[in-house]
Amino acid sequence: MSDTAVVFNIQRYCINDGPGIRTTVFLKGCPLSCVWCHNPESKNVSPEGILRVNLCASCGECVKVCEADCHSITEEGKHIFAPVKCTMCGECIKSCPKNAMELTGKEMSVEEVMAEVLQDKIFYEASQGGMTVSGGEPFYQSEFLCKLLKACKMAGISTAVETCGFVSPEKLSKASPFVDLFLYDYKLTDSDLHKKYTGVDNELILSNLKLLNSLGNDVILRCPIIPGVNDNEEHFKSIGALTEKYSNILKVEVEPYHRLGENKYAGLGRKAESYTVPDQEMKDMWLHKLEKLCKCRVVVN
């Protein structure tokens, strides 16, 4: 069983990744390619360089030290970063006076991650919180995930896993006894549209949701709503039907589309898709509709 994994963030004092105060561990690697993903740095499992565009002064110091010719400054003063050429030497990171270049992803052991998680155990106990593992897709590094979950349970810390559900049933069943709560993504009802917007169909995802119900695992259904993609009656009715079908779904969390990750795409040399950002009136309308359809509590994150 793997003792290490590539982690791209450990965020403390989280209040939106499960009950209570939590530490969220973000693992790299994901089998989906959601066009609205706000963590594009989580897609590839390997560490990679990223340019923080908002910090860059286009000073050219990185150009001077990069032997792989990853960096260039246009005549207009725009910094162009070509990650495909990057050899991960780290020289540009050292040279940048604005800390605009960053290595995203670090190999960490279970013990190293647990050392971070255990720092806030007193807060978990006071708030009924714990550790949440997110991503990317945590099951992309499933051996490490299981070992980390077991370590948390042995330390008396509650566990939650955020998953897209596109994982083998065997891996899901193996982790199930060590997970107190699954934050389970439900993105699109139509399987063909699911494949168009995420790269995979939703048959395995729906099958695994049924599996978690049979195993008795508590689930919060997380539903990203993207205007013009899945903000329709068919999808809302399907969400409601799932809450009626599966008694283990405790809550539905609506996650409205936002553009907070767009700068990351530029920093990774990729193009971001853009959709309409919903206003408060639109979000209230979604909430009102889903409250009528769902057999559990509905909230907007």
GROMACS .gro file of C-alpha atoms in nm:
model
  301
    1MET     CA    1   0.000   0.000   0.000
    2SER     CA    2   0.135   0.343  -0.097
    3ASP     CA    3   0.273   0.547   0.192
    4THR     CA    4   0.293   0.871  -0.005
    5ALA     CA    5   0.074   1.082  -0.232
    6VAL     CA    6   0.098   1.410  -0.421
    7VAL     CA    7  -0.086   1.675  -0.218
    8PHE     CA    8  -0.150   2.021  -0.361
    9ASN     CA    9  -0.303   2.191  -0.059
   10ILE     CA   10  -0.388   2.138   0.305
   11GLN     CA   11  -0.643   2.394   0.417
   12ARG     CA   12  -0.724   2.441   0.784
   13TYR     CA   13  -1.033   2.587   0.952
   14CYS     CA   14  -1.268   2.485   0.669
   15ILE     CA   15  -1.640   2.512   0.741
   16ASN     CA   16  -1.789   2.413   0.403
   17ASP     CA   17  -1.640   2.067   0.358
   18GLY     CA   18  -1.854   1.876   0.604
   19PRO     CA   19  -1.978   1.938   0.958
   20GLY     CA   20  -1.787   2.146   1.211
   21ILE     CA   21  -1.436   2.285   1.173
   22ARG     CA   22  -1.229   2.073   0.937
   23THR     CA   23  -0.890   2.036   0.776
   24THR     CA   24  -0.924   1.961   0.405
   25VAL     CA   25  -0.647   1.767   0.232
   26PHE     CA   26  -0.641   1.812  -0.146
   27LEU     CA   27  -0.491   1.526  -0.349
   28LYS     CA   28  -0.380   1.568  -0.711
   29GLY     CA   29  -0.515   1.362  -0.997
   30CYS     CA   30  -0.865   1.334  -1.144
   31PRO     CA   31  -1.023   1.107  -1.410
   32LEU     CA   32  -1.276   1.376  -1.509
   33SER     CA   33  -1.223   1.687  -1.721
   34CYS     CA   34  -1.509   1.911  -1.608
   35VAL     CA   35  -1.512   2.222  -1.824
   36TRP     CA   36  -1.605   2.442  -1.524
   37CYS     CA   37  -1.342   2.299  -1.287
   38HIS     CA   38  -1.209   2.567  -1.052
   39ASN     CA   39  -0.906   2.360  -0.947
   40PRO     CA   40  -0.738   2.284  -1.283
   41GLU     CA   41  -0.409   2.229  -1.103
   42SER     CA   42  -0.565   1.914  -0.955
   43LYS     CA   43  -0.613   1.737  -1.291
   44ASN     CA   44  -0.259   1.598  -1.335
   45VAL     CA   45  -0.134   1.373  -1.057
   46SER     CA   46   0.228   1.494  -1.090
   47PRO     CA   47   0.361   1.818  -0.938
   48GLU     CA   48   0.362   2.103  -1.192
   49GLY     CA   49   0.461   2.466  -1.217
   50ILE     CA   50   0.195   2.736  -1.219
   51LEU     CA   51   0.223   3.107  -1.287
   52ARG     CA   52   0.017   3.327  -1.055
   53VAL     CA   53  -0.076   3.580  -1.321
   54ASN     CA   54  -0.212   3.835  -1.074
   55LEU     CA   55   0.126   3.852  -0.896
   56CYS     CA   56   0.354   3.860  -1.200
   57ALA     CA   57   0.536   4.188  -1.275
   58SER     CA   58   0.672   4.062  -1.611
   59CYS     CA   59   1.023   4.149  -1.492
   60GLY     CA   60   1.185   3.870  -1.695
   61GLU     CA   61   1.399   3.724  -1.416
   62CYS     CA   62   1.253   3.378  -1.486
   63VAL     CA   63   1.346   3.410  -1.855
   64LYS     CA   64   1.711   3.461  -1.758
   65VAL     CA   65   1.738   3.142  -1.550
   66CYS     CA   66   1.512   2.899  -1.742
   67GLU     CA   67   1.725   2.665  -1.954
   68ALA     CA   68   1.415   2.490  -2.092
   69ASP     CA   69   1.282   2.812  -2.249
   70CYS     CA   70   0.949   2.785  -2.064
   71HIS     CA   71   0.916   3.159  -2.008
   72SER     CA   72   0.897   3.454  -2.244
   73ILE     CA   73   0.787   3.817  -2.224
   74THR     CA   74   0.595   3.958  -2.521
   75GLU     CA   75   0.656   4.306  -2.664
   76GLU     CA   76   0.340   4.413  -2.484
   77GLY     CA   77   0.491   4.298  -2.155
   78LYS     CA   78   0.283   3.984  -2.111
   79HIS     CA   79   0.445   3.684  -1.945
   80ILE     CA   80   0.392   3.361  -2.139
   81PHE     CA   81   0.455   3.035  -1.952
   82ALA     CA   82   0.475   2.703  -2.142
   83PRO     CA   83   0.435   2.424  -1.883
   84VAL     CA   84   0.481   2.148  -2.142
   85LYS     CA   85   0.849   2.245  -2.167
   86CYS     CA   86   0.903   2.260  -1.792
   87THR     CA   87   1.162   2.025  -1.641
   88MET     CA   88   1.065   2.117  -1.282
   89CYS     CA   89   1.413   2.248  -1.203
   90GLY     CA   90   1.264   2.517  -0.978
   91GLU     CA   91   1.505   2.793  -1.085
   92CYS     CA   92   1.223   3.025  -1.192
   93ILE     CA   93   1.057   2.985  -0.853
   94LYS     CA   94   1.378   3.086  -0.676
   95SER     CA   95   1.438   3.383  -0.905
   96CYS     CA   96   1.090   3.540  -0.897
   97PRO     CA   97   1.088   3.854  -0.675
   98LYS     CA   98   0.707   3.852  -0.659
   99ASN     CA   99   0.665   3.480  -0.578
  100ALA     CA  100   0.448   3.454  -0.889
  101MET     CA  101   0.589   3.114  -0.989
  102GLU     CA  102   0.481   2.824  -0.773
  103LEU     CA  103   0.522   2.448  -0.764
  104THR     CA  104   0.178   2.297  -0.713
  105GLY     CA  105   0.189   1.948  -0.570
  106LYS     CA  106   0.419   1.796  -0.311
  107GLU     CA  107   0.481   1.433  -0.230
  108MET     CA  108   0.385   1.372   0.132
  109SER     CA  109   0.368   1.069   0.358
  110VAL     CA  110   0.068   0.971   0.569
  111GLU     CA  111   0.268   1.074   0.875
  112GLU     CA  112   0.340   1.419   0.732
  113VAL     CA  113  -0.025   1.479   0.644
  114MET     CA  114  -0.140   1.351   0.984
  115ALA     CA  115   0.102   1.589   1.156
  116GLU     CA  116  -0.086   1.876   0.988
  117VAL     CA  117  -0.431   1.732   1.058
  118LEU     CA  118  -0.362   1.659   1.425
  119GLN     CA  119  -0.271   2.021   1.499
  120ASP     CA  120  -0.639   2.116   1.516
  121LYS     CA  121  -0.780   1.808   1.688
  122ILE     CA  122  -0.909   2.019   1.975
  123PHE     CA  123  -1.121   2.220   1.729
  124TYR     CA  124  -1.261   1.906   1.569
  125GLU     CA  125  -1.368   1.776   1.908
  126ALA     CA  126  -1.532   2.105   2.006
  127SER     CA  127  -1.721   2.146   1.678
  128GLN     CA  128  -1.781   1.783   1.575
  129GLY     CA  129  -1.552   1.842   1.280
  130GLY     CA  130  -1.264   1.643   1.138
  131MET     CA  131  -1.063   1.579   0.823
  132THR     CA  132  -1.199   1.598   0.469
  133VAL     CA  133  -1.006   1.457   0.173
  134SER     CA  134  -1.078   1.631  -0.156
  135GLY     CA  135  -0.904   1.688  -0.486
  136GLY     CA  136  -0.891   1.635  -0.773
  137GLU     CA  137  -1.041   1.298  -0.703
  138PRO     CA  138  -0.912   1.137  -0.380
  139PHE     CA  139  -0.964   0.785  -0.515
  140TYR     CA  140  -0.714   0.860  -0.793
  141GLN     CA  141  -0.456   0.789  -0.520
  142SER     CA  142  -0.676   0.532  -0.347
  143GLU     CA  143  -0.413   0.330  -0.160
  144PHE     CA  144  -0.282   0.640   0.014
  145LEU     CA  145  -0.639   0.758   0.077
  146CYS     CA  146  -0.731   0.438   0.261
  147LYS     CA  147  -0.419   0.452   0.474
  148LEU     CA  148  -0.480   0.817   0.563
  149LEU     CA  149  -0.844   0.749   0.653
  150LYS     CA  150  -0.742   0.459   0.877
  151ALA     CA  151  -0.483   0.676   1.052
  152CYS     CA  152  -0.749   0.939   1.121
  153LYS     CA  153  -0.991   0.686   1.264
  154MET     CA  154  -0.718   0.545   1.488
  155ALA     CA  155  -0.655   0.901   1.612
  156GLY     CA  156  -1.025   0.948   1.688
  157ILE     CA  157  -1.081   1.200   1.408
  158SER     CA  158  -1.397   1.201   1.198
  159THR     CA  159  -1.349   1.161   0.824
  160ALA     CA  160  -1.519   1.283   0.508
  161VAL     CA  161  -1.431   1.225   0.142
  162GLU     CA  162  -1.537   1.444  -0.148
  163THR     CA  163  -1.565   1.232  -0.461
  164CYS     CA  164  -1.692   1.256  -0.818
  165GLY     CA  165  -1.803   0.894  -0.783
  166PHE     CA  166  -1.610   0.777  -1.090
  167VAL     CA  167  -1.419   0.507  -0.905
  168SER     CA  168  -1.418   0.130  -0.906
  169PRO     CA  169  -1.680  -0.019  -0.667
  170GLU     CA  170  -1.402  -0.228  -0.511
  171LYS     CA  171  -1.202   0.080  -0.411
  172LEU     CA  172  -1.515   0.253  -0.284
  173SER     CA  173  -1.617  -0.049  -0.075
  174LYS     CA  174  -1.267  -0.082   0.068
  175ALA     CA  175  -1.267   0.279   0.193
  176SER     CA  176  -1.629   0.277   0.307
  177PRO     CA  177  -1.574   0.153   0.667
  178PHE     CA  178  -1.332   0.440   0.734
  179VAL     CA  179  -1.550   0.723   0.596
  180ASP     CA  180  -1.809   0.893   0.816
  181LEU     CA  181  -1.945   1.110   0.536
  182PHE     CA  182  -1.922   1.119   0.157
  183LEU     CA  183  -1.955   1.454  -0.021
  184TYR     CA  184  -2.078   1.309  -0.349
  185ASP     CA  185  -2.084   1.512  -0.671
  186TYR     CA  186  -2.387   1.491  -0.897
  187LYS     CA  187  -2.321   1.702  -1.204
  188LEU     CA  188  -2.559   1.609  -1.488
  189THR     CA  189  -2.862   1.385  -1.536
  190ASP     CA  190  -2.824   1.311  -1.907
  191SER     CA  191  -2.541   1.060  -1.954
  192ASP     CA  192  -2.441   1.191  -2.298
  193LEU     CA  193  -2.423   1.549  -2.170
  194HIS     CA  194  -2.227   1.425  -1.870
  195LYS     CA  195  -1.969   1.281  -2.108
  196LYS     CA  196  -1.965   1.600  -2.316
  197TYR     CA  197  -1.894   1.827  -2.019
  198THR     CA  198  -1.685   1.598  -1.793
  199GLY     CA  199  -1.528   1.344  -2.029
  200VAL     CA  200  -1.711   1.041  -1.882
  201ASP     CA  201  -2.072   0.922  -1.865
  202ASN     CA  202  -2.257   0.902  -1.533
  203GLU     CA  203  -2.350   0.531  -1.520
  204LEU     CA  204  -2.072   0.428  -1.281
  205ILE     CA  205  -2.135   0.739  -1.071
  206LEU     CA  206  -2.503   0.654  -1.027
  207SER     CA  207  -2.419   0.289  -0.959
  208ASN     CA  208  -2.173   0.388  -0.686
  209LEU     CA  209  -2.428   0.619  -0.526
  210LYS     CA  210  -2.658   0.318  -0.499
  211LEU     CA  211  -2.368   0.116  -0.355
  212LEU     CA  212  -2.305   0.372  -0.080
  213ASN     CA  213  -2.672   0.355   0.014
  214SER     CA  214  -2.652  -0.023   0.046
  215LEU     CA  215  -2.335   0.009   0.256
  216GLY     CA  216  -2.505   0.255   0.489
  217ASN     CA  217  -2.267   0.548   0.433
  218ASP     CA  218  -2.404   0.897   0.495
  219VAL     CA  219  -2.396   1.119   0.186
  220ILE     CA  220  -2.425   1.489   0.115
  221LEU     CA  221  -2.513   1.533  -0.252
  222ARG     CA  222  -2.308   1.817  -0.401
  223CYS     CA  223  -2.459   1.967  -0.715
  224PRO     CA  224  -2.263   2.220  -0.921
  225ILE     CA  225  -2.519   2.425  -1.114
  226ILE     CA  226  -2.395   2.586  -1.435
  227PRO     CA  227  -2.630   2.827  -1.616
  228GLY     CA  228  -2.710   2.701  -1.963
  229VAL     CA  229  -2.573   2.354  -1.887
  230ASN     CA  230  -2.771   2.189  -1.607
  231ASP     CA  231  -3.001   2.456  -1.459
  232ASN     CA  232  -3.311   2.286  -1.596
  233GLU     CA  233  -3.622   2.110  -1.471
  234GLU     CA  234  -3.503   1.763  -1.575
  235HIS     CA  235  -3.187   1.789  -1.368
  236PHE     CA  236  -3.362   1.942  -1.065
  237LYS     CA  237  -3.626   1.668  -1.072
  238SER     CA  238  -3.352   1.406  -1.093
  239ILE     CA  239  -3.182   1.551  -0.785
  240GLY     CA  240  -3.512   1.536  -0.600
  241ALA     CA  241  -3.571   1.178  -0.714
  242LEU     CA  242  -3.233   1.069  -0.579
  243THR     CA  243  -3.312   1.213  -0.235
  244GLU     CA  244  -3.638   1.020  -0.236
  245LYS     CA  245  -3.476   0.698  -0.357
  246TYR     CA  246  -3.179   0.693  -0.117
  247SER     CA  247  -3.238   0.745   0.254
  248ASN     CA  248  -2.866   0.796   0.321
  249ILE     CA  249  -2.865   1.135   0.144
  250LEU     CA  250  -2.870   1.378   0.436
  251LYS     CA  251  -2.853   1.705   0.247
  252VAL     CA  252  -2.822   1.862  -0.097
  253GLU     CA  253  -2.560   2.134  -0.143
  254VAL     CA  254  -2.602   2.356  -0.447
  255GLU     CA  255  -2.270   2.489  -0.576
  256PRO     CA  256  -2.329   2.782  -0.814
  257TYR     CA  257  -2.080   2.836  -1.094
  258HIS     CA  258  -1.808   3.095  -1.032
  259ARG     CA  259  -1.494   3.217  -1.208
  260LEU     CA  260  -1.255   3.218  -0.914
  261GLY     CA  261  -1.023   2.966  -1.080
  262GLU     CA  262  -0.988   3.133  -1.420
  263ASN     CA  263  -0.643   3.283  -1.349
  264LYS     CA  264  -0.518   2.934  -1.273
  265TYR     CA  265  -0.588   2.822  -1.628
  266ALA     CA  266  -0.375   3.102  -1.769
  267GLY     CA  267  -0.102   3.014  -1.521
  268LEU     CA  268  -0.105   2.654  -1.643
  269GLY     CA  269  -0.105   2.756  -2.008
  270ARG     CA  270  -0.462   2.636  -2.061
  271LYS     CA  271  -0.781   2.799  -2.182
  272ALA     CA  272  -1.071   2.841  -1.940
  273GLU     CA  273  -1.432   2.796  -2.046
  274SER     CA  274  -1.662   3.074  -1.926
  275TYR     CA  275  -2.028   3.064  -1.835
  276THR     CA  276  -2.276   3.307  -1.685
  277VAL     CA  277  -2.220   3.368  -1.314
  278PRO     CA  278  -2.561   3.342  -1.145
  279ASP     CA  279  -2.688   3.639  -0.947
  280GLN     CA  280  -2.861   3.609  -0.612
  281GLU     CA  281  -3.206   3.604  -0.769
  282MET     CA  282  -3.112   3.306  -0.983
  283LYS     CA  283  -2.961   3.119  -0.688
  284ASP     CA  284  -3.271   3.184  -0.480
  285MET     CA  285  -3.485   3.045  -0.762
  286TRP     CA  286  -3.278   2.726  -0.776
  287LEU     CA  287  -3.306   2.686  -0.400
  288HIS     CA  288  -3.682   2.739  -0.404
  289LYS     CA  289  -3.731   2.477  -0.677
  290LEU     CA  290  -3.511   2.217  -0.513
  291GLU     CA  291  -3.666   2.263  -0.170
  292LYS     CA  292  -3.998   2.158  -0.323
  293LEU     CA  293  -3.847   1.852  -0.492
  294CYS     CA  294  -3.604   1.716  -0.232
  295LYS     CA  295  -3.682   1.498   0.069
  296CYS     CA  296  -3.395   1.650   0.269
  297ARG     CA  297  -3.247   1.987   0.351
  298VAL     CA  298  -3.116   2.198   0.059
  299VAL     CA  299  -2.854   2.475   0.096
  300VAL     CA  300  -2.662   2.698  -0.143
  301ASN     CA  301  -2.287   2.711  -0.082
   0.00000   0.00000   0.00000
